[in-house]
């Protein structure tokens, strides 16, 4: 009997329910979109983290428009009855607020909601090109600091308006943001996108001698997204964009499997057009110093298959060899141009700087040391890429 | 005081060492190693572990010489009563402070990452209640508690960290000696590891209760290297995935590693929870060891055998120490202070004792 109070005490202390927030008391953020807000938008700004007009600020037009897609389980009906062409729009709530920083905007958002904002389910963070060009360090600080944000969610750039991505309502899935992030996850599985999710992006951003990149997307017909290439950065500012086929080149250079992109090849003296698809990529990135100048040579081996043959029908061992050669030439042309563009913009997405730092310690310590110096050297650097394409099989057709 | 059932086996000793070494510092250790040694962190860890190993051998050797005495016992018989007691008292103070500070570190990590609204005092009190109510048990119970928890600590860590293999970048790890190595920085990184794992000193309290104290080195060395391997494995993986600069930005690199991992097949999407659960076991067993040393130490100094009373009286002091640092930066300052001026000298201490005992021709069992 003496122990009963003790047992109650233990029950009280060890139950661990202090942080209990039932699912229906949470506003689950599924997607975030970050745009630049105009003066006009800012007029709606409430005084939550500071008095109006008294933000201890920097530049005038540094305003952020935050759009959040929120799901309220138990309040907005989820589930399969959304079918019948209505789309998934009604399953999630898209809200828009403004603020000076991300946290400021989040505080404004919380002020209008009954439920507690929860970031543990954020699948996708869309930023507009304009924000990315201004630099992403500021917007990432809040996300890095908050323990709820997953490092496996995606950060993407939408060309125009980031907000419109969250308004896209796919008719097939009950939660729109989930469909969008699945599009990206599956693109990775099919070898169409490198694993450049938020956590990886932060690592590349912090590293010296490598520049980060994030996927670029485009909204199609207001109900789905197209993976439109990658946006590459120099430091924390976006400087350019490359197309999906160049993602294929990038992934070949990095030797990332599996292969996913198909490429159209035409033999010079023939009519026929062949679609070949990379299935396995392998690459060796070698860096060396010659006369005190860094050089890189990249040997790429791609195993591929023929997926389609049009306007002709004479596939045999001989033609396959010719196609391989032609494909190698084409790939080289494509690749060289790609690398040249990156060099012109000073964006080292391959991490050649990091490799040189890792391998040629003395050279790095004496000559480079900083990111800026590396960018200069990188622009002038000699990068040689060689391709070796092997066509392994041709599908179910002999000829 | 030595009941016949109070016998610890070599395997149990090994498990005590493993679960004591893997503790609170697991989550944040890499940060300190990298801050000193840069991307030479894995190598620095190895050096740090070797330094700690020397200390371990010291305690094993002295344990062989004094098979019936605990640390407090041979302190007195080697150094004489007043000085011996003073030394024991200082050691107890160091561990008392460390128990409090590490409890606070545990509470900070919990609050910063999983339970932001729970008052920190609750986490601290819950943890103190746990180890205070288990620390006054007999030595074999103490060994069994460790024995029970070790698999729960080791298996999740390996399962959780192993999938990170596909995210590693070789260029994060080379050059192995770091890009711009300085001797001081490298040793700082190495000593951070030594300080974090030097807490195996608790075995000095356990060896006299072993079945064959003379053979304690078998268990001690085995356990030490298993735990050492885990430390190197964790450091290498975090450095290989994140790289130097990213790690310097984080408080708890290992936790962030857990947050980045997706298990193939997407069975579970937030693996960090598994990691945290096993970390909490690690924290509990480590703090239990500290507190066990404190309780047994106090009782040894004052020739007092009511462990329960000491354990309950000391608990509020631990609480006081835990809430003392005013913020997380001061907390880490204190921890580093106590572990560099407390734990590291403790690793040299047994050799000092050995020398004196040889000079004074003191041998075990002469109590």
XYZ file of C-alpha atoms in Angstrom:
766
model
C 0.000 0.000 0.000
C 2.910 2.288 0.725
C 3.976 2.131 -2.854
C 0.810 3.402 -4.447
C 1.706 7.121 -4.323
C 5.091 6.266 -5.757
C 3.505 4.365 -8.621
C 1.244 7.291 -9.370
C 4.225 9.578 -9.350
C 5.986 7.365 -11.857
C 2.906 7.260 -14.049
C 2.792 11.018 -14.067
C 6.446 11.519 -14.901
C 7.095 8.730 -17.336
C 4.024 8.998 -19.496
C 5.811 11.347 -21.872
C 2.661 13.014 -23.107
C 3.711 16.584 -22.716
C 4.261 17.098 -26.374
C 1.146 15.290 -27.393
C -0.603 16.941 -30.265
C -3.323 14.776 -31.690
C -3.363 14.511 -35.422
C -6.495 16.597 -35.715
C -4.949 19.372 -33.635
C -2.166 19.771 -36.130
C -2.099 21.683 -39.339
C 0.136 19.442 -41.398
C 2.078 21.469 -43.883
C 2.564 19.386 -47.004
C 4.139 21.869 -49.329
C 5.630 25.304 -49.044
C 6.113 27.836 -51.795
C 8.319 30.850 -51.388
C 7.948 33.842 -53.670
C 9.061 37.414 -53.566
C 6.231 39.564 -52.290
C 5.388 42.896 -53.844
C 4.714 46.112 -51.968
C 1.060 45.524 -52.649
C 1.104 42.106 -50.985
C 2.885 43.549 -47.989
C 0.026 45.862 -47.193
C -1.817 42.904 -45.710
C 1.007 42.211 -43.287
C -0.110 41.839 -39.655
C 2.091 42.897 -36.740
C 3.106 39.563 -35.325
C 6.851 39.452 -34.856
C 7.342 43.210 -35.015
C 5.325 46.395 -35.210
C 4.267 47.409 -38.653
C 7.035 49.119 -40.514
C 9.528 48.476 -37.752
C 11.218 45.336 -38.981
C 14.902 45.747 -38.156
C 15.649 45.583 -41.797
C 18.071 45.535 -44.550
C 16.883 46.302 -48.044
C 13.438 47.612 -48.810
C 12.071 44.987 -51.163
C 13.186 41.955 -49.201
C 9.711 40.597 -48.738
C 8.612 37.024 -48.849
C 5.302 35.594 -49.906
C 4.806 32.205 -48.321
C 2.183 29.865 -49.668
C 1.414 26.788 -47.652
C -0.535 23.734 -48.537
C -2.117 22.387 -45.413
C -3.988 19.228 -44.758
C -6.273 19.069 -41.772
C -6.960 15.415 -41.074
C -10.452 14.861 -39.808
C -11.570 18.266 -40.973
C -11.086 18.095 -44.684
C -12.176 14.751 -45.977
C -9.418 12.635 -47.382
C -9.886 9.416 -49.179
C -10.943 7.838 -52.393
C -14.261 9.588 -52.877
C -12.371 12.466 -54.454
C -12.634 10.634 -57.806
C -15.024 11.539 -60.570
C -12.961 14.304 -62.024
C -13.124 16.635 -59.078
C -9.426 16.461 -58.499
C -7.619 16.698 -55.213
C -8.045 20.405 -54.794
C -10.615 20.205 -52.050
C -8.463 17.897 -49.912
C -5.916 20.485 -49.029
C -6.079 24.095 -48.173
C -3.768 26.564 -49.815
C -3.012 29.623 -47.735
C -0.928 32.636 -48.505
C 0.847 35.016 -46.158
C 3.617 37.540 -46.339
C 6.547 38.386 -44.147
C 10.077 39.687 -44.062
C 11.672 36.313 -43.420
C 10.475 32.723 -43.465
C 9.883 32.658 -39.722
C 8.096 35.965 -39.869
C 5.753 34.607 -42.523
C 5.273 31.366 -40.580
C 4.355 33.330 -37.471
C 1.823 35.282 -39.502
C 0.424 32.033 -40.820
C 0.131 30.492 -37.376
C -1.713 33.569 -36.198
C -4.578 32.789 -38.568
C -4.888 29.079 -37.814
C -6.631 27.172 -35.057
C -4.283 24.218 -35.323
C -0.588 24.096 -34.595
C 1.592 24.184 -37.675
C 3.547 20.977 -38.102
C 6.389 20.735 -40.568
C 7.137 17.046 -40.215
C 5.214 16.175 -43.341
C 6.544 18.806 -45.679
C 7.189 16.967 -48.917
C 8.176 19.727 -51.230
C 9.480 23.252 -50.888
C 9.126 25.317 -54.023
C 11.090 28.482 -54.453
C 10.740 30.922 -57.277
C 13.588 31.716 -59.605
C 13.729 35.236 -58.271
C 14.356 34.003 -54.706
C 16.960 31.521 -55.904
C 18.812 34.227 -57.785
C 18.934 36.382 -54.673
C 20.555 33.592 -52.641
C 19.071 30.783 -50.606
C 21.095 30.931 -47.386
C 18.542 33.120 -45.625
C 15.547 30.955 -46.383
C 17.343 27.760 -45.408
C 18.263 28.849 -41.908
C 14.762 28.383 -40.523
C 14.393 25.033 -42.216
C 17.746 23.772 -40.921
C 17.045 24.917 -37.381
C 13.591 23.406 -37.141
C 13.806 19.791 -36.015
C 10.581 18.806 -37.761
C 11.738 19.433 -41.303
C 12.857 16.274 -43.056
C 16.131 16.229 -44.846
C 14.590 13.879 -47.365
C 12.015 16.333 -48.645
C 12.567 18.116 -51.926
C 13.470 21.659 -52.682
C 12.621 22.633 -56.230
C 12.525 25.749 -58.350
C 9.591 26.757 -60.457
C 10.375 29.092 -63.291
C 7.656 31.641 -62.739
C 5.474 31.639 -59.714
C 6.264 29.149 -56.966
C 2.733 29.418 -55.684
C 1.170 27.903 -58.760
C 2.864 24.562 -58.064
C 0.920 24.181 -54.848
C -2.271 25.071 -56.621
C -1.767 22.279 -59.113
C -4.273 19.593 -58.193
C -3.637 16.185 -59.697
C -6.876 14.244 -60.199
C -5.361 10.936 -59.145
C -3.980 11.345 -55.686
C -5.896 12.570 -52.692
C -3.116 14.838 -51.471
C -1.612 17.099 -54.146
C 1.839 17.654 -52.638
C 2.275 13.933 -52.177
C 1.756 13.409 -55.865
C 4.267 16.091 -56.699
C 6.926 14.672 -54.422
C 6.214 11.174 -55.705
C 6.856 12.465 -59.195
C 10.318 13.463 -58.065
C 11.004 10.341 -55.984
C 10.059 8.103 -58.868
C 12.118 10.153 -61.293
C 15.067 9.257 -59.077
C 14.146 5.600 -59.185
C 13.895 5.676 -62.956
C 17.272 7.323 -63.228
C 15.881 10.605 -64.476
C 16.949 12.738 -61.548
C 20.000 12.652 -59.283
C 19.352 12.253 -55.554
C 19.529 15.966 -54.906
C 16.975 16.329 -52.158
C 17.071 18.930 -49.423
C 19.688 17.222 -47.231
C 22.039 16.706 -50.172
C 21.487 20.257 -51.328
C 22.530 21.553 -47.906
C 25.644 19.403 -47.897
C 26.711 20.659 -51.325
C 25.940 24.192 -50.258
C 28.227 23.904 -47.238
C 31.081 22.105 -48.992
C 33.983 23.939 -50.512
C 34.720 23.102 -54.125
C 31.270 21.929 -55.103
C 28.212 23.884 -56.120
C 24.722 22.633 -55.414
C 21.818 22.200 -57.751
C 18.137 21.519 -57.361
C 15.478 20.219 -59.717
C 13.566 22.641 -61.824
C 9.897 21.966 -62.428
C 7.104 23.360 -64.530
C 3.376 23.092 -63.991
C 1.469 21.417 -66.801
C -2.250 22.049 -67.314
C -2.593 23.078 -63.680
C -2.666 19.498 -62.514
C 0.792 17.979 -62.669
C 4.439 18.879 -62.851
C 7.109 18.295 -65.426
C 10.680 17.736 -64.347
C 12.212 20.403 -66.458
C 15.899 20.041 -65.745
C 18.163 21.172 -62.955
C 18.974 24.631 -61.702
C 22.587 25.038 -60.839
C 24.083 27.407 -58.333
C 27.245 29.313 -57.782
C 27.654 29.568 -54.058
C 24.132 30.102 -52.802
C 22.841 31.905 -55.871
C 21.202 30.225 -58.801
C 23.017 31.025 -62.013
C 21.462 28.843 -64.666
C 19.511 25.845 -65.704
C 20.114 22.755 -67.788
C 17.639 20.580 -69.613
C 16.497 17.021 -68.843
C 18.807 15.424 -71.420
C 21.687 17.221 -69.773
C 20.609 15.657 -66.476
C 21.420 12.434 -68.296
C 24.874 13.774 -69.119
C 25.365 14.953 -65.549
C 24.380 11.573 -64.172
C 26.748 9.846 -66.596
C 29.587 12.056 -65.455
C 28.810 11.207 -61.845
C 28.291 7.551 -62.712
C 24.902 7.552 -61.050
C 22.719 4.541 -61.653
C 20.334 3.639 -62.835
C 20.377 4.958 -66.338
C 17.144 6.506 -67.414
C 17.401 8.785 -70.389
C 16.869 7.780 -73.994
C 18.679 9.486 -76.793
C 17.883 9.696 -80.501
C 20.717 8.736 -82.849
C 20.789 8.876 -86.620
C 23.556 7.342 -88.674
C 24.994 9.863 -91.144
C 24.486 7.889 -94.380
C 21.163 6.347 -93.415
C 17.554 7.316 -92.962
C 16.888 5.333 -89.811
C 16.558 6.839 -86.366
C 17.418 4.790 -83.305
C 16.398 5.453 -79.751
C 18.972 4.188 -77.343
C 18.504 4.160 -73.617
C 21.260 4.170 -71.042
C 20.790 1.366 -68.545
C 23.952 1.470 -66.560
C 26.452 4.239 -66.127
C 29.915 4.063 -64.799
C 32.478 6.822 -64.620
C 35.947 7.539 -63.431
C 36.695 11.097 -62.523
C 40.411 11.701 -62.480
C 42.125 14.901 -61.507
C 45.754 15.700 -62.036
C 48.129 18.603 -61.942
C 50.086 19.455 -65.011
C 52.575 22.313 -64.831
C 50.795 23.513 -61.739
C 47.440 23.656 -63.477
C 44.607 21.355 -62.465
C 43.088 19.144 -65.117
C 40.275 16.688 -65.021
C 39.553 13.776 -67.246
C 36.348 11.870 -66.986
C 35.933 8.431 -68.511
C 32.358 7.399 -68.892
C 31.126 3.941 -69.767
C 27.466 3.584 -70.562
C 25.675 0.316 -71.149
C 22.578 0.830 -73.175
C 19.831 -0.884 -75.117
C 18.029 -0.061 -78.337
C 14.442 0.782 -77.596
C 13.125 1.816 -80.962
C 14.082 1.825 -84.600
C 12.130 3.890 -87.096
C 12.302 4.511 -90.847
C 14.557 1.549 -91.454
C 14.980 -2.087 -90.578
C 18.516 -3.283 -90.840
C 19.816 -3.735 -87.354
C 22.752 -6.088 -87.167
C 26.010 -6.318 -85.356
C 27.621 -4.027 -87.841
C 25.065 -1.257 -87.558
C 25.070 -1.573 -83.809
C 28.818 -0.835 -83.783
C 28.229 2.172 -86.011
C 25.429 3.375 -83.774
C 27.706 3.081 -80.772
C 30.293 5.236 -82.500
C 27.784 7.792 -83.604
C 26.249 7.912 -80.124
C 29.673 8.438 -78.590
C 30.286 11.374 -80.898
C 26.886 12.862 -80.206
C 27.281 12.398 -76.478
C 30.676 14.024 -76.597
C 29.298 17.023 -78.406
C 26.408 17.324 -75.997
C 28.622 16.775 -72.992
C 31.340 19.204 -74.014
C 28.835 21.938 -74.582
C 27.245 21.200 -71.220
C 30.557 21.333 -69.391
C 31.519 24.508 -71.233
C 28.295 26.198 -70.162
C 28.852 25.239 -66.567
C 32.396 26.508 -66.688
C 31.293 29.807 -68.154
C 28.845 30.257 -65.301
C 31.459 29.161 -62.800
C 29.284 26.451 -61.335
C 31.148 23.308 -60.337
C 28.289 20.869 -59.845
C 30.574 17.866 -60.370
C 32.569 18.666 -57.271
C 35.860 18.744 -59.149
C 37.153 21.296 -56.668
C 36.332 19.004 -53.776
C 38.132 16.168 -55.522
C 41.199 18.281 -56.135
C 41.150 19.405 -52.522
C 40.943 15.777 -51.494
C 43.712 14.611 -53.772
C 46.152 17.445 -54.243
C 46.388 18.853 -50.780
C 49.457 21.018 -51.247
C 48.244 22.579 -54.458
C 44.903 23.391 -52.843
C 46.437 24.884 -49.724
C 48.918 27.003 -51.630
C 46.872 28.135 -54.606
C 43.165 27.874 -53.923
C 41.831 27.614 -50.366
C 38.638 29.607 -51.012
C 35.562 29.060 -53.080
C 36.049 32.280 -55.044
C 39.548 31.397 -56.070
C 38.370 27.950 -57.052
C 35.627 29.360 -59.275
C 38.240 31.394 -61.144
C 40.478 28.388 -61.640
C 37.535 26.213 -62.582
C 36.509 28.560 -65.376
C 39.890 28.131 -67.036
C 40.293 24.487 -66.272
C 40.812 21.787 -68.859
C 38.085 19.166 -68.519
C 38.203 16.225 -70.867
C 35.283 13.862 -71.111
C 35.462 10.610 -73.039
C 32.547 8.349 -73.683
C 32.416 4.659 -74.213
C 28.940 3.508 -75.135
C 28.136 -0.174 -75.368
C 24.871 -1.370 -76.777
C 24.127 -4.602 -75.020
C 20.799 -5.741 -76.440
C 18.027 -4.675 -78.718
C 14.823 -5.735 -77.066
C 12.597 -8.505 -78.452
C 13.296 -7.772 -82.126
C 16.182 -9.373 -84.010
C 16.479 -6.857 -86.766
C 30.060 -7.066 1.611
C 30.996 -9.594 -0.995
C 28.057 -11.882 -1.275
C 28.722 -15.165 -3.030
C 26.337 -14.303 -5.888
C 28.077 -10.974 -6.493
C 30.181 -12.355 -9.310
C 30.617 -10.615 -12.625
C 31.788 -12.549 -15.649
C 34.159 -11.331 -18.320
C 31.348 -11.059 -20.871
C 29.391 -8.879 -18.485
C 32.419 -6.683 -17.937
C 32.765 -6.262 -21.692
C 29.125 -5.264 -21.978
C 29.462 -2.786 -19.111
C 32.300 -1.127 -20.991
C 30.391 -1.020 -24.276
C 27.258 0.495 -22.866
C 29.180 2.958 -20.714
C 31.302 4.175 -23.583
C 28.352 4.637 -25.929
C 26.330 7.313 -24.281
C 25.130 10.872 -24.381
C 28.056 12.080 -26.422
C 27.260 9.744 -29.335
C 25.033 12.262 -31.082
C 27.335 15.235 -30.874
C 30.811 13.746 -30.658
C 31.576 14.030 -34.370
C 31.041 17.767 -34.210
C 33.872 18.190 -31.722
C 36.186 15.758 -33.486
C 35.664 17.527 -36.797
C 36.002 20.959 -35.274
C 39.473 20.010 -34.170
C 40.686 17.650 -36.833
C 38.668 18.552 -39.945
C 38.224 15.669 -42.318
C 40.921 13.772 -40.482
C 38.218 13.042 -37.901
C 38.108 9.258 -38.448
C 41.855 9.009 -38.021
C 41.772 11.341 -35.042
C 39.115 9.102 -33.488
C 41.423 6.149 -33.892
C 44.235 8.023 -32.166
C 41.862 9.146 -29.427
C 40.711 5.599 -28.892
C 44.305 4.402 -28.612
C 45.017 7.014 -25.966
C 41.972 5.861 -24.043
C 43.097 2.262 -24.481
C 46.300 2.986 -22.610
C 44.208 4.245 -19.710
C 42.076 1.122 -19.860
C 45.160 -1.058 -19.596
C 46.196 0.960 -16.573
C 42.985 0.138 -14.754
C 43.206 -3.505 -15.768
C 46.788 -3.771 -14.505
C 46.068 -2.145 -11.214
C 42.971 -4.290 -10.929
C 45.221 -7.344 -11.259
C 47.442 -6.110 -8.495
C 44.613 -5.298 -6.109
C 42.104 -8.013 -6.832
C 39.954 -7.337 -3.806
C 39.855 -3.543 -3.794
C 37.881 -0.974 -5.662
C 39.353 2.320 -6.822
C 38.613 3.854 -3.445
C 40.183 0.901 -1.644
C 43.529 0.901 -3.402
C 43.695 4.676 -3.400
C 43.856 4.463 0.346
C 46.224 1.565 0.606
C 48.640 3.004 -1.922
C 48.596 6.687 -1.041
C 47.798 6.410 2.607
C 44.500 7.309 4.182
C 44.302 11.111 3.986
C 45.710 11.543 0.475
C 43.958 8.449 -0.822
C 40.633 9.691 0.442
C 41.233 13.110 -1.059
C 41.956 11.548 -4.461
C 38.870 9.362 -4.283
C 36.877 12.397 -3.295
C 38.131 14.372 -6.308
C 37.283 11.506 -8.647
C 33.804 11.309 -7.186
C 33.372 15.058 -7.640
C 34.372 14.821 -11.308
C 31.876 12.076 -11.949
C 29.200 13.797 -9.932
C 29.590 16.889 -12.079
C 29.672 14.852 -15.262
C 26.516 12.981 -14.297
C 24.695 16.257 -13.879
C 26.066 17.868 -17.022
C 25.460 14.862 -19.218
C 21.932 14.575 -17.904
C 21.486 18.151 -19.010
C 23.012 17.398 -22.391
C 20.565 14.554 -22.778
C 17.688 16.865 -21.895
C 18.926 19.511 -24.333
C 19.109 17.047 -27.184
C 15.656 15.743 -26.376
C 14.191 19.198 -26.242
C 15.996 20.475 -29.291
C 14.998 17.617 -31.493
C 11.934 15.668 -30.406
C 10.025 17.136 -27.499
C 10.149 20.905 -27.904
C 7.320 21.640 -25.482
C 8.173 19.313 -22.634
C 9.832 21.331 -19.885
C 13.458 20.361 -19.697
C 13.144 19.726 -15.973
C 10.826 16.845 -16.680
C 13.344 15.093 -18.917
C 16.053 15.713 -16.338
C 13.973 14.474 -13.413
C 12.757 11.422 -15.309
C 16.310 10.436 -16.173
C 17.588 11.084 -12.644
C 14.747 9.020 -11.181
C 15.641 6.187 -13.512
C 19.290 5.947 -12.674
C 18.924 6.885 -9.025
C 16.510 4.021 -8.458
C 18.734 1.490 -10.184
C 22.189 2.585 -9.042
C 22.040 1.236 -5.479
C 21.602 -2.343 -6.627
C 24.161 -5.072 -6.181
C 27.066 -5.272 -8.611
C 25.668 -8.289 -10.411
C 22.342 -6.512 -10.923
C 24.242 -3.543 -12.275
C 26.071 -5.869 -14.676
C 22.838 -7.527 -15.746
C 21.207 -4.185 -16.528
C 24.095 -3.349 -18.847
C 24.018 -6.813 -20.330
C 20.360 -6.429 -21.152
C 20.684 -3.064 -22.870
C 23.754 -3.565 -25.041
C 21.981 -5.343 -27.911
C 19.299 -2.665 -27.829
C 21.991 -0.030 -28.272
C 24.207 -1.727 -30.838
C 21.742 -3.293 -33.257
C 19.651 -0.192 -34.052
C 22.757 1.958 -34.519
C 24.219 -0.396 -37.073
C 20.931 -0.926 -38.877
C 20.197 2.767 -39.009
C 23.621 4.007 -40.015
C 24.499 1.312 -42.556
C 22.029 2.456 -45.277
C 23.900 5.765 -45.379
C 26.569 3.964 -47.409
C 24.998 5.032 -50.661
C 25.260 8.696 -49.739
C 28.941 8.761 -48.913
C 31.408 10.799 -50.920
C 35.003 9.704 -50.908
C 36.202 13.284 -51.256
C 34.738 14.077 -47.846
C 37.230 11.726 -46.228
C 40.469 12.408 -48.031
C 43.149 13.499 -47.436
C 43.065 11.224 -44.438
C 45.209 13.591 -42.422
C 43.025 16.591 -43.230
C 43.593 19.428 -45.631
C 45.342 21.797 -43.386
C 46.343 19.696 -40.425
C 47.744 21.349 -37.380
C 49.136 19.261 -34.607
C 47.090 21.061 -31.976
C 43.842 20.827 -33.876
C 44.307 17.167 -34.616
C 45.059 16.331 -30.993
C 42.078 18.404 -29.885
C 39.885 16.271 -32.100
C 41.498 13.076 -30.863
C 41.190 14.114 -27.232
C 37.523 14.920 -27.732
C 37.064 11.229 -28.456
C 39.244 10.205 -25.513
C 37.199 12.396 -23.200
C 33.936 11.031 -24.473
C 34.876 7.383 -24.043
C 37.221 7.683 -21.057
C 34.279 7.048 -18.773
C 35.052 3.316 -18.643
C 36.866 4.191 -15.398
C 33.799 2.685 -13.739
C 35.321 -0.767 -14.277
C 37.653 0.016 -11.374
C 34.550 -0.353 -9.219
C 33.536 -3.631 -10.847
C 36.767 -5.611 -11.270
C 37.021 -6.705 -7.588
C 33.562 -8.226 -7.915
C 34.557 -10.413 -10.816
C 34.875 -14.163 -10.746
C 38.462 -13.991 -11.937
C 39.731 -10.435 -11.465
C 43.127 -11.487 -12.778
C 41.628 -12.253 -16.163
C 39.611 -9.066 -16.406
C 41.708 -7.847 -19.346
C 39.914 -10.278 -21.666
C 36.529 -8.702 -21.148
C 37.895 -5.198 -20.866
C 39.875 -5.281 -24.110
C 37.084 -7.017 -26.043
C 34.405 -4.624 -24.878
C 36.613 -1.611 -25.417
C 37.364 -2.425 -29.036
C 33.783 -3.248 -29.906
C 32.711 0.142 -28.587
C 35.756 1.756 -30.193
C 34.815 0.267 -33.529
C 31.290 1.650 -33.210
C 32.673 5.110 -32.453
C 34.958 4.998 -35.503
C 32.152 3.631 -37.660
C 29.791 6.424 -36.641
C 32.406 9.125 -37.086
C 33.478 7.832 -40.482
C 29.934 7.560 -41.752
C 28.942 11.034 -40.605
C 32.081 12.590 -42.052
C 31.735 10.667 -45.318
C 28.139 11.729 -45.789
C 28.210 15.313 -44.546
C 31.750 16.511 -44.983
C 33.626 18.853 -42.726
C 31.767 22.110 -43.232
C 28.267 20.764 -42.828
C 29.184 18.955 -39.607
C 30.638 22.116 -38.124
C 27.207 23.690 -38.478
C 25.328 21.062 -36.503
C 24.993 20.191 -32.845
C 24.108 16.542 -33.364
C 25.537 15.193 -36.624
C 24.569 11.584 -35.967
C 20.967 12.557 -35.389
C 20.944 14.470 -38.653
C 22.412 11.436 -40.361
C 19.474 9.430 -39.072
C 17.165 12.059 -40.493
C 18.673 11.761 -43.955
C 18.382 8.032 -44.247
C 15.573 6.348 -46.054
C 15.489 2.613 -45.775
C 15.218 1.087 -49.245
C 11.648 0.170 -49.891
C 10.374 3.089 -47.808
C 9.060 0.876 -45.025
C 9.705 3.528 -42.435
C 10.132 7.113 -43.376
C 11.555 8.614 -40.201
C 14.371 6.386 -39.068
C 15.764 8.955 -36.669
C 13.185 7.819 -34.106
C 14.800 4.379 -33.970
C 18.192 5.973 -33.526
C 16.905 8.174 -30.721
C 15.394 5.229 -28.878
C 18.674 3.370 -28.910
C 20.454 6.565 -27.927
C 18.191 6.938 -24.883
C 19.209 3.420 -23.802
C 22.822 4.425 -24.271
C 22.327 7.566 -22.203
C 20.653 5.636 -19.420
C 23.349 2.980 -19.152
C 26.136 5.565 -19.278
C 24.607 7.751 -16.613
C 23.895 4.664 -14.555
C 27.615 3.834 -14.655
C 28.594 7.364 -13.632
C 26.152 7.424 -10.812
C 27.093 3.929 -9.718
C 30.678 5.139 -9.400
C 29.550 8.180 -7.430
C 27.382 6.182 -5.022
C 29.924 3.411 -4.481
C 32.698 5.982 -4.220
C 30.963 8.032 -1.540
C 30.123 4.888 0.399
C 33.703 3.664 0.117
C 35.192 6.908 1.361
C 32.907 7.156 4.355
C 32.782 3.401 5.061
C 29.037 3.532 4.717
C 27.051 0.709 3.215
C 23.591 2.128 2.747
C 23.805 2.702 -0.988
C 20.119 3.462 -1.179
C 20.409 6.410 1.185
C 23.423 7.878 -0.595
C 21.790 7.421 -3.956
C 18.648 9.273 -2.946
C 20.505 12.057 -1.132
C 22.847 12.703 -4.051
C 20.066 12.825 -6.643
C 19.002 16.422 -5.840
C 22.640 17.521 -6.141
C 22.738 16.045 -9.624
C 19.570 17.925 -10.435
C 21.136 21.127 -9.183
C 24.184 20.613 -11.389
C 22.012 19.729 -14.362
C 20.040 22.949 -14.268
C 23.050 25.117 -13.476
C 24.413 25.997 -16.981
C 22.423 28.922 -18.302
C 22.443 27.964 -21.979
C 23.613 25.276 -24.333
C 26.941 26.964 -25.101
C 27.896 27.233 -21.410
C 26.793 23.651 -20.973
C 29.265 22.467 -23.590
C 31.970 24.652 -22.063
C 31.493 22.969 -18.694
C 31.411 19.508 -20.210
C 34.635 20.115 -22.070
C 36.221 21.570 -18.977
C 35.335 18.616 -16.762
C 36.220 16.029 -19.324
C 39.566 17.521 -20.247
C 40.696 18.314 -16.698
C 38.808 15.420 -15.119
C 38.623 12.417 -17.374
C 41.936 12.711 -19.209
C 44.082 12.897 -16.044
C 42.123 9.907 -14.788
C 43.572 7.885 -17.650
C 47.123 8.626 -16.514
C 46.256 8.189 -12.860
C 46.408 4.350 -12.676
C 50.010 4.352 -13.917
C 50.893 6.843 -11.251
C 49.276 4.562 -8.686
C 51.066 1.531 -10.099
C 54.441 3.220 -9.820
C 53.861 4.258 -6.230
C 52.510 0.863 -5.295
C 55.647 -0.767 -6.724
C 57.870 1.676 -4.881
C 55.976 1.239 -1.628
C 55.703 -2.508 -2.266
C 51.968 -2.530 -1.751
C 49.934 -5.421 -3.048
C 46.298 -6.345 -3.191
C 44.330 -7.889 -0.380
C 46.302 -5.926 2.196
C 43.317 -3.955 3.396
